[in-house]
PDB file of N, CA and C in Angstrom:
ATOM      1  N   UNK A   1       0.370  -0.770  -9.143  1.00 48.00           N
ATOM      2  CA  UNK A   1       0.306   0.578  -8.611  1.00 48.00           C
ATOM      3  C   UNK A   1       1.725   1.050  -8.346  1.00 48.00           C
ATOM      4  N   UNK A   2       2.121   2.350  -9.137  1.00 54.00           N
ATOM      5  CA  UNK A   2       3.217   2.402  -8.713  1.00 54.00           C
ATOM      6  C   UNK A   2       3.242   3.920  -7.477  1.00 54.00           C
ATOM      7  N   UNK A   3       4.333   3.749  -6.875  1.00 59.00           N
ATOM      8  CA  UNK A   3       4.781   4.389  -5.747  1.00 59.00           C
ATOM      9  C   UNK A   3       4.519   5.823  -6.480  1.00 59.00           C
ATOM     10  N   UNK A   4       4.183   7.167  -5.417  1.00 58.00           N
ATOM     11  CA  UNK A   4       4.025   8.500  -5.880  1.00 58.00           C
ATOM     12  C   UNK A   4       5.345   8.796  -6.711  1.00 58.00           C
ATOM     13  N   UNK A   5       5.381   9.368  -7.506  1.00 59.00           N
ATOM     14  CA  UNK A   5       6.124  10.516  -7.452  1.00 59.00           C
ATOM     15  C   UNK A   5       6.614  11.934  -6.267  1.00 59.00           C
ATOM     16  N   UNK A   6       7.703  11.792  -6.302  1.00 59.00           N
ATOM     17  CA  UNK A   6       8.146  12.666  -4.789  1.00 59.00           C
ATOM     18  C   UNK A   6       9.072  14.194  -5.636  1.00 59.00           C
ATOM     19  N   UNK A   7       9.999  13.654  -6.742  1.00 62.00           N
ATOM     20  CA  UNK A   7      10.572  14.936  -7.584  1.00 62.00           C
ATOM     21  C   UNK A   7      11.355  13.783  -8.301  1.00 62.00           C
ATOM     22  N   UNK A   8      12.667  14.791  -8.779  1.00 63.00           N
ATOM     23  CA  UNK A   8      13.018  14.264  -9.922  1.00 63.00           C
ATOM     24  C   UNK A   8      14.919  14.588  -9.133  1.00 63.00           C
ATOM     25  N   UNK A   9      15.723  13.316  -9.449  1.00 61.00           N
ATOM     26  CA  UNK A   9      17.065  14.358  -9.279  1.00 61.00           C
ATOM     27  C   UNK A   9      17.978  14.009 -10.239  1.00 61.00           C
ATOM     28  N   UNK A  10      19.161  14.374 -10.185  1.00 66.00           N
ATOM     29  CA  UNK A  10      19.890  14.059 -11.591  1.00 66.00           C
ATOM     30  C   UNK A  10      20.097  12.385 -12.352  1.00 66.00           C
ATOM     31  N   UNK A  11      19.425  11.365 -11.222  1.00 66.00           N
ATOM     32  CA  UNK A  11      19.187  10.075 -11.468  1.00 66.00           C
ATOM     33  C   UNK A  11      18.101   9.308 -12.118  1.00 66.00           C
ATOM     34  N   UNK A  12      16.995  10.379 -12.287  1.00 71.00           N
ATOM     35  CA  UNK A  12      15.918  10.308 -12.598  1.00 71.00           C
ATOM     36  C   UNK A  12      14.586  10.528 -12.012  1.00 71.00           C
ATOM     37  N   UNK A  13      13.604   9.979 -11.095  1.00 74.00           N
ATOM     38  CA  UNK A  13      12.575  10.330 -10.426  1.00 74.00           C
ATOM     39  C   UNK A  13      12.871   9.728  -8.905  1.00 74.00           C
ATOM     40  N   UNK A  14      12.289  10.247  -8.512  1.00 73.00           N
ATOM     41  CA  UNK A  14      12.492   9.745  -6.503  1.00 73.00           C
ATOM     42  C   UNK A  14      10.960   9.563  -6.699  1.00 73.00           C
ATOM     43  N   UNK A  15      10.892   8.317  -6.341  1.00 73.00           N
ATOM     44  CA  UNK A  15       9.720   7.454  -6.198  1.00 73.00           C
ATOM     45  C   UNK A  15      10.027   7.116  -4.583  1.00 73.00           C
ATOM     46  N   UNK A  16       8.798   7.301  -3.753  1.00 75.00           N
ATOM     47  CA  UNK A  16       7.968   6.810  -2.661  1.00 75.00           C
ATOM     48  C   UNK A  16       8.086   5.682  -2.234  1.00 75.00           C
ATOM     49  N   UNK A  17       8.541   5.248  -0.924  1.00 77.00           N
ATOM     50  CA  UNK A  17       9.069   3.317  -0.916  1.00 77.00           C
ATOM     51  C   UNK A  17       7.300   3.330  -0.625  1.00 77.00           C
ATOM     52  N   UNK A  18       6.812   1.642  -1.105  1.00 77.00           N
ATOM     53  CA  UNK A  18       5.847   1.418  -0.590  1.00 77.00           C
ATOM     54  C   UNK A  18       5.711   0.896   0.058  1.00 77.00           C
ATOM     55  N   UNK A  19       5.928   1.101   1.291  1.00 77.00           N
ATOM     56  CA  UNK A  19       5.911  -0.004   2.821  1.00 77.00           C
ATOM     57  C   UNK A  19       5.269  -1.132   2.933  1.00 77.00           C
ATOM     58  N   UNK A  20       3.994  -0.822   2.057  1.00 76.00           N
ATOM     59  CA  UNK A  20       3.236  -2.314   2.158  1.00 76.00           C
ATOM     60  C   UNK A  20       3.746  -3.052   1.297  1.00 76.00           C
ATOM     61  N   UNK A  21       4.774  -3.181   0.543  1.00 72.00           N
ATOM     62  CA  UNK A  21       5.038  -4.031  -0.490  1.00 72.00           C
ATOM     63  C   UNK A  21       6.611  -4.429  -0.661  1.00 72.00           C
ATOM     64  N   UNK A  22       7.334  -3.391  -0.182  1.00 67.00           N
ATOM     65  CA  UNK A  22       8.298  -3.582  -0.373  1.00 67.00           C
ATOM     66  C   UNK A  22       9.439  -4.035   0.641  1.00 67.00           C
ATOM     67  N   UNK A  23      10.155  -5.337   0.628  1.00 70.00           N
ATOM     68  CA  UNK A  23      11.006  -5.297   1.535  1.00 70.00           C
ATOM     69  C   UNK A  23      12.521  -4.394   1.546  1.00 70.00           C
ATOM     70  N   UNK A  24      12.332  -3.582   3.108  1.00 77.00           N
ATOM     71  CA  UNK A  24      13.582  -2.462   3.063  1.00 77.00           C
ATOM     72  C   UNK A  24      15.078  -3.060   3.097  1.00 77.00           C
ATOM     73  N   UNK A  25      15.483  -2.463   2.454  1.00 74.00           N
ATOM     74  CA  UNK A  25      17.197  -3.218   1.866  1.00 74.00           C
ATOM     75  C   UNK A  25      17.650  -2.893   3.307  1.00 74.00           C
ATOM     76  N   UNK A  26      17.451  -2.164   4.475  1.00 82.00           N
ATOM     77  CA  UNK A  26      18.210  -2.092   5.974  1.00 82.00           C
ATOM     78  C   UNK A  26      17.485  -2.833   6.906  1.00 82.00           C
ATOM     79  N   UNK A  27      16.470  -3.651   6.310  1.00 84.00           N
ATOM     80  CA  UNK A  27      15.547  -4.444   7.137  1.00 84.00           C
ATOM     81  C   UNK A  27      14.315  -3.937   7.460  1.00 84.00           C
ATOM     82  N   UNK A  28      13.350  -4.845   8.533  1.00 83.00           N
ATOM     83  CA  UNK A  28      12.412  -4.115   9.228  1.00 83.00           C
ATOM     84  C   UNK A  28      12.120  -4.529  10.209  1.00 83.00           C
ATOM     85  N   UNK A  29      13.023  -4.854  10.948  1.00 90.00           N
ATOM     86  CA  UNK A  29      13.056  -4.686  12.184  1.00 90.00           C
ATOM     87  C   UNK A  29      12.791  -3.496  12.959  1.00 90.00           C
ATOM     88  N   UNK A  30      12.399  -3.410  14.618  1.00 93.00           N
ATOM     89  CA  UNK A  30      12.051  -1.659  14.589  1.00 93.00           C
ATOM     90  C   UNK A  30      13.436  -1.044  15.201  1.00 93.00           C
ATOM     91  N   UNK A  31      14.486  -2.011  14.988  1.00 95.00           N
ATOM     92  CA  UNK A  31      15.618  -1.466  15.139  1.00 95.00           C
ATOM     93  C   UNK A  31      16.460  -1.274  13.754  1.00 95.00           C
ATOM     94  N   UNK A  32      15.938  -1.504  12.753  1.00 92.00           N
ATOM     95  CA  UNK A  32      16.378  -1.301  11.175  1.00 92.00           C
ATOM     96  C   UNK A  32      15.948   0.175  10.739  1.00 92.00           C
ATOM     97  N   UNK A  33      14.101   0.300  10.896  1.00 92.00           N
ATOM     98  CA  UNK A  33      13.567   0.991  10.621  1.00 92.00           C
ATOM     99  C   UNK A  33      14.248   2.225  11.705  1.00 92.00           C
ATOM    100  N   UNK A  34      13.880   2.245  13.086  1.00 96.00           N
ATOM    101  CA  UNK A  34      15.018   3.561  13.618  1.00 96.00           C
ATOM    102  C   UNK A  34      15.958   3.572  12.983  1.00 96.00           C
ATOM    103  N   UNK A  35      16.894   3.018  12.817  1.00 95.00           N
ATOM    104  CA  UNK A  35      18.324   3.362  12.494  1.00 95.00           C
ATOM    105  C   UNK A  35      17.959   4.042  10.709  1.00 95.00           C
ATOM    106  N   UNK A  36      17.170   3.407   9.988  1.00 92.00           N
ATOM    107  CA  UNK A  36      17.113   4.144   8.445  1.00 92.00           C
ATOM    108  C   UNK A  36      16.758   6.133   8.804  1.00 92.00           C
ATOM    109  N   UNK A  37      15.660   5.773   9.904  1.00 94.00           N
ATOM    110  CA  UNK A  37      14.877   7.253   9.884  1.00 94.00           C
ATOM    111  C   UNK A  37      15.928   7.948  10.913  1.00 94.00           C
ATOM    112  N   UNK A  38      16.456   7.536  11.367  1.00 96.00           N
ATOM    113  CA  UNK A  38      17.193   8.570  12.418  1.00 96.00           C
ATOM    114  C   UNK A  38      18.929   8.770  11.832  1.00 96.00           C
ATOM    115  N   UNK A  39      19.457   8.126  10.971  1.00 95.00           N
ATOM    116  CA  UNK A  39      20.518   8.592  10.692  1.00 95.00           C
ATOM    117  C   UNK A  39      20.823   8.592   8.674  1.00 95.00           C
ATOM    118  N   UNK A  40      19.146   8.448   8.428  1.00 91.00           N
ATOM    119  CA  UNK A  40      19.017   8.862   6.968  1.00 91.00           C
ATOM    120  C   UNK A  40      19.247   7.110   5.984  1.00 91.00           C
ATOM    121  N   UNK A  41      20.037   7.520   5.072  1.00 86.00           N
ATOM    122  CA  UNK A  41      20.181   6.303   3.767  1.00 86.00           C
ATOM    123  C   UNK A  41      20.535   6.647   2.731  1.00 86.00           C
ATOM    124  N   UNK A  42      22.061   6.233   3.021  1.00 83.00           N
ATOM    125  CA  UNK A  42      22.665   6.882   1.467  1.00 83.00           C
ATOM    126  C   UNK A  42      22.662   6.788   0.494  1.00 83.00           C
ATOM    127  N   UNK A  43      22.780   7.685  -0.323  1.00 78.00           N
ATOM    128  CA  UNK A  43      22.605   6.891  -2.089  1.00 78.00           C
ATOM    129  C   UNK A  43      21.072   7.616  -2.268  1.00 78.00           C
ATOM    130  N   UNK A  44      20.146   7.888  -1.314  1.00 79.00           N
ATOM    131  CA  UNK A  44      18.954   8.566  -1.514  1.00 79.00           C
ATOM    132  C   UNK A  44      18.634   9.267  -0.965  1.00 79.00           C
ATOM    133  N   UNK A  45      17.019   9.858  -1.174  1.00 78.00           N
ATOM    134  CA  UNK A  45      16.566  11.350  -0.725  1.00 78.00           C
ATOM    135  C   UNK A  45      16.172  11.164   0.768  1.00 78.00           C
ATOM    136  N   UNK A  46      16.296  10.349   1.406  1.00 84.00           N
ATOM    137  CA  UNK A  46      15.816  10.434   3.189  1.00 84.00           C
ATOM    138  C   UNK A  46      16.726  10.559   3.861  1.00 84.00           C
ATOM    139  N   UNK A  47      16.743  11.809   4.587  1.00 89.00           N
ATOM    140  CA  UNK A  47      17.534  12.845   5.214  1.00 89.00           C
ATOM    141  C   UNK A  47      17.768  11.764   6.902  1.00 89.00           C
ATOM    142  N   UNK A  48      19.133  12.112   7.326  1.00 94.00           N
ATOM    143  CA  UNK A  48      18.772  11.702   8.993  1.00 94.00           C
ATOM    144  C   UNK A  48      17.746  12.750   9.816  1.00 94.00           C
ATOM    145  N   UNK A  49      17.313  12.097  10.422  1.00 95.00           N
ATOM    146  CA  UNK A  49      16.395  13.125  11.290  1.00 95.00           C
ATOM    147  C   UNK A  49      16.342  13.009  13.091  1.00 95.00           C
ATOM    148  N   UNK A  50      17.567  12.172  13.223  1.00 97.00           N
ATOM    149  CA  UNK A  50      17.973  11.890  14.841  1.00 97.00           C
ATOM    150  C   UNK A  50      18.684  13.839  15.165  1.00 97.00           C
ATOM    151  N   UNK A  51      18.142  14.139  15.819  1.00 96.00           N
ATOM    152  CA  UNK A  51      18.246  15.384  16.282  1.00 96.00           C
ATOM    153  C   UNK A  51      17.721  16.680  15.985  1.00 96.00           C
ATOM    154  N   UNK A  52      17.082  16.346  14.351  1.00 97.00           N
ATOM    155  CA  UNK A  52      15.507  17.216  13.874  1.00 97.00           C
ATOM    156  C   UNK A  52      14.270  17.145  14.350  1.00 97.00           C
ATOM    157  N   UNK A  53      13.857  15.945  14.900  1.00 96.00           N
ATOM    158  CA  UNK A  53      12.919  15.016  15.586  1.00 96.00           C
ATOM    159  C   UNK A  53      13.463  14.654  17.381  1.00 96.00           C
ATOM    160  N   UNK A  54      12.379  14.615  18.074  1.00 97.00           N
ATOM    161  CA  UNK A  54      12.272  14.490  19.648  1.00 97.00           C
ATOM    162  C   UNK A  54      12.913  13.081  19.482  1.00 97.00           C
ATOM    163  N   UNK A  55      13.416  12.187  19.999  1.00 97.00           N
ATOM    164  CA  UNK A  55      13.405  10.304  20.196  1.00 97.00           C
ATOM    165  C   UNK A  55      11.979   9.698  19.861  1.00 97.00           C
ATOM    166  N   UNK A  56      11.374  10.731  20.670  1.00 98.00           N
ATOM    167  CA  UNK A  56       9.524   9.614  20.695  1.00 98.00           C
ATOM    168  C   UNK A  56       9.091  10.103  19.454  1.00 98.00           C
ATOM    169  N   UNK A  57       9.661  11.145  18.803  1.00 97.00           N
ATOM    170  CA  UNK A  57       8.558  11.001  17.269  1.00 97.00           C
ATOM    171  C   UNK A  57       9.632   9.915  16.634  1.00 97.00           C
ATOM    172  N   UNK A  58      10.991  10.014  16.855  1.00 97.00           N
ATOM    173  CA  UNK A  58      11.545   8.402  16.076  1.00 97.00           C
ATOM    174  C   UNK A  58      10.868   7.571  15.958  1.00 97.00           C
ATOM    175  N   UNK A  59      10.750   7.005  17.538  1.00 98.00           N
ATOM    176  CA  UNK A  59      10.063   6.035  17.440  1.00 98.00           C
ATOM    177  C   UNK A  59       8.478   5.931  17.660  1.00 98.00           C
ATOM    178  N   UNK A  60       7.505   6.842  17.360  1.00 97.00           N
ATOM    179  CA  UNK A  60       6.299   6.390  16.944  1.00 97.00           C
ATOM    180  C   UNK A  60       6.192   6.812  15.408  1.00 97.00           C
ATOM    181  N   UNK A  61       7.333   7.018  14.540  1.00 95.00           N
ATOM    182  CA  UNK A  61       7.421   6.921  13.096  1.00 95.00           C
ATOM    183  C   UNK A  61       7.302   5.176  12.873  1.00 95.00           C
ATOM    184  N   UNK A  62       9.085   4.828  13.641  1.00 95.00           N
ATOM    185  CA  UNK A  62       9.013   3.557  13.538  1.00 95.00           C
ATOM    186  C   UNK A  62       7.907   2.242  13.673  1.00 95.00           C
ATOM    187  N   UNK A  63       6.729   2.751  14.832  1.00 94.00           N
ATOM    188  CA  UNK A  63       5.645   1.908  14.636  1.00 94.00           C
ATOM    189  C   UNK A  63       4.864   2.305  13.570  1.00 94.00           C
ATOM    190  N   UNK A  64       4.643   3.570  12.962  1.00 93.00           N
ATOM    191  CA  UNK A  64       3.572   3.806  12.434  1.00 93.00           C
ATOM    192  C   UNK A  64       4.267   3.086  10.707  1.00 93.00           C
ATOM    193  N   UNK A  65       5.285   2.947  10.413  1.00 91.00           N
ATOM    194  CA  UNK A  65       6.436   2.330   9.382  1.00 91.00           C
ATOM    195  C   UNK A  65       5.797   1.105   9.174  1.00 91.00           C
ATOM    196  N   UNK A  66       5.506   0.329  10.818  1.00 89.00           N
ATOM    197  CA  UNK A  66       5.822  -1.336  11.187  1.00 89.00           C
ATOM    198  C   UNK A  66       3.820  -1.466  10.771  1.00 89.00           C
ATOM    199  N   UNK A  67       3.090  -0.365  11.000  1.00 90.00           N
ATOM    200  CA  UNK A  67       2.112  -0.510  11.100  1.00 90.00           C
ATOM    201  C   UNK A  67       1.454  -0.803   9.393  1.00 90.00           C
ATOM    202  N   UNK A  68       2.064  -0.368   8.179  1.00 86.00           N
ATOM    203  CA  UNK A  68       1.902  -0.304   7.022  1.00 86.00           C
ATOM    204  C   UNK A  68       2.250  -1.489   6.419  1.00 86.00           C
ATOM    205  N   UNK A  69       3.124  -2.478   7.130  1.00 81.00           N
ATOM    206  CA  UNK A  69       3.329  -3.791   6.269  1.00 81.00           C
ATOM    207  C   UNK A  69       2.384  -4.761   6.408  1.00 81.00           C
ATOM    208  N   UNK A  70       2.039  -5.518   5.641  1.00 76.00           N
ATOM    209  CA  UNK A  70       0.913  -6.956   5.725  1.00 76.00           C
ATOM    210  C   UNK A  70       1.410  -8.293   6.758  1.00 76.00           C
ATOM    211  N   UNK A  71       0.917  -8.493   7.354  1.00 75.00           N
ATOM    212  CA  UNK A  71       1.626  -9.638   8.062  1.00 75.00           C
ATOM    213  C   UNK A  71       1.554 -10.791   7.398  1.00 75.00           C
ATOM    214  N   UNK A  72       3.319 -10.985   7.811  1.00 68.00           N
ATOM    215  CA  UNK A  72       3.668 -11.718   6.981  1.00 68.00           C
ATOM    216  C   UNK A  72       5.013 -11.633   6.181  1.00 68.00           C
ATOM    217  N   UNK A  73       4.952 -10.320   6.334  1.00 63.00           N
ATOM    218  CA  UNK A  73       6.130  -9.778   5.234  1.00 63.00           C
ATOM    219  C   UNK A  73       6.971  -9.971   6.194  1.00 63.00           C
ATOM    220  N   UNK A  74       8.445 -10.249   5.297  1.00 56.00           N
ATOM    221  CA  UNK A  74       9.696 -10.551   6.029  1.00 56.00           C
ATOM    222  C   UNK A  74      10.422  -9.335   6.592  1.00 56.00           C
ATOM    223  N   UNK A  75      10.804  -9.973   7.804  1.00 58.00           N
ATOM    224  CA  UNK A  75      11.715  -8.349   8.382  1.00 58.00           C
ATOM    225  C   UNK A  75      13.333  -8.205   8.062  1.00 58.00           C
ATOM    226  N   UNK A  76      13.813  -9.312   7.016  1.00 57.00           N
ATOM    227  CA  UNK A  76      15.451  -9.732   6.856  1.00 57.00           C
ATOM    228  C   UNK A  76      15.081  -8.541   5.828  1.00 57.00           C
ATOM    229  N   UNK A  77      16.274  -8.139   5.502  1.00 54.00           N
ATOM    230  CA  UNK A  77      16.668  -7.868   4.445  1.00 54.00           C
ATOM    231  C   UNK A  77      16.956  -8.389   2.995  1.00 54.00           C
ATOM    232  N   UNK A  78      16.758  -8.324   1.800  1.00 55.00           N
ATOM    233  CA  UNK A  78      16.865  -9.060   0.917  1.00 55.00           C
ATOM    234  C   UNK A  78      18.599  -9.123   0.744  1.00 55.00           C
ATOM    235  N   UNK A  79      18.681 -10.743   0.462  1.00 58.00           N
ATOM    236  CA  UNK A  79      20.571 -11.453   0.728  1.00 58.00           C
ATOM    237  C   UNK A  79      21.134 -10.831  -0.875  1.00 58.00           C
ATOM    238  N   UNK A  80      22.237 -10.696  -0.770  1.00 54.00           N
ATOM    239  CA  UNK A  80      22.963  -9.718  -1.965  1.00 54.00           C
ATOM    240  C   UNK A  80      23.627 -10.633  -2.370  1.00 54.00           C
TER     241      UNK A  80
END
């Protein structure tokens, strides 16, 4: 199954992370996951949103993020 389609940019398609499957290159910790959603991720289409967003929708994004993975899945980051 692959991830939605979201648009297209001069790189090719912006595909949808799939939370349940995929481990996030900034971790997932719920101090990884805040820090991705509140000050964005460069190189791609997810905007910061620390000051578009209240704190508490941060962080009940961040659980609802933590809530989509299978237990089990690792919270490191994959080693480079």
């Amino acid at each position: 199954v692959q991830a939605p389609l979201m648009g297209r940019s001069a790189y090719g398609p912006l595909l949808a992370t799939d939370f349940r499957r995929t481990v996030l290159r900034g971790g997932r910790s719920p101090d990884d996951i805040y820090r991705a959603i509140a000050a964005g991720v460069g190189g791609t289409a997810m905007p910061a949103w620390k000051g578009a967003l209240p704190e508490e929708a941060l962080w009940a994004l961040v659980h609802y993020v933590e809530s989509l993975s299978p237990p089990g899945l690792s919270k490191r980051p994959p080693e480079r």
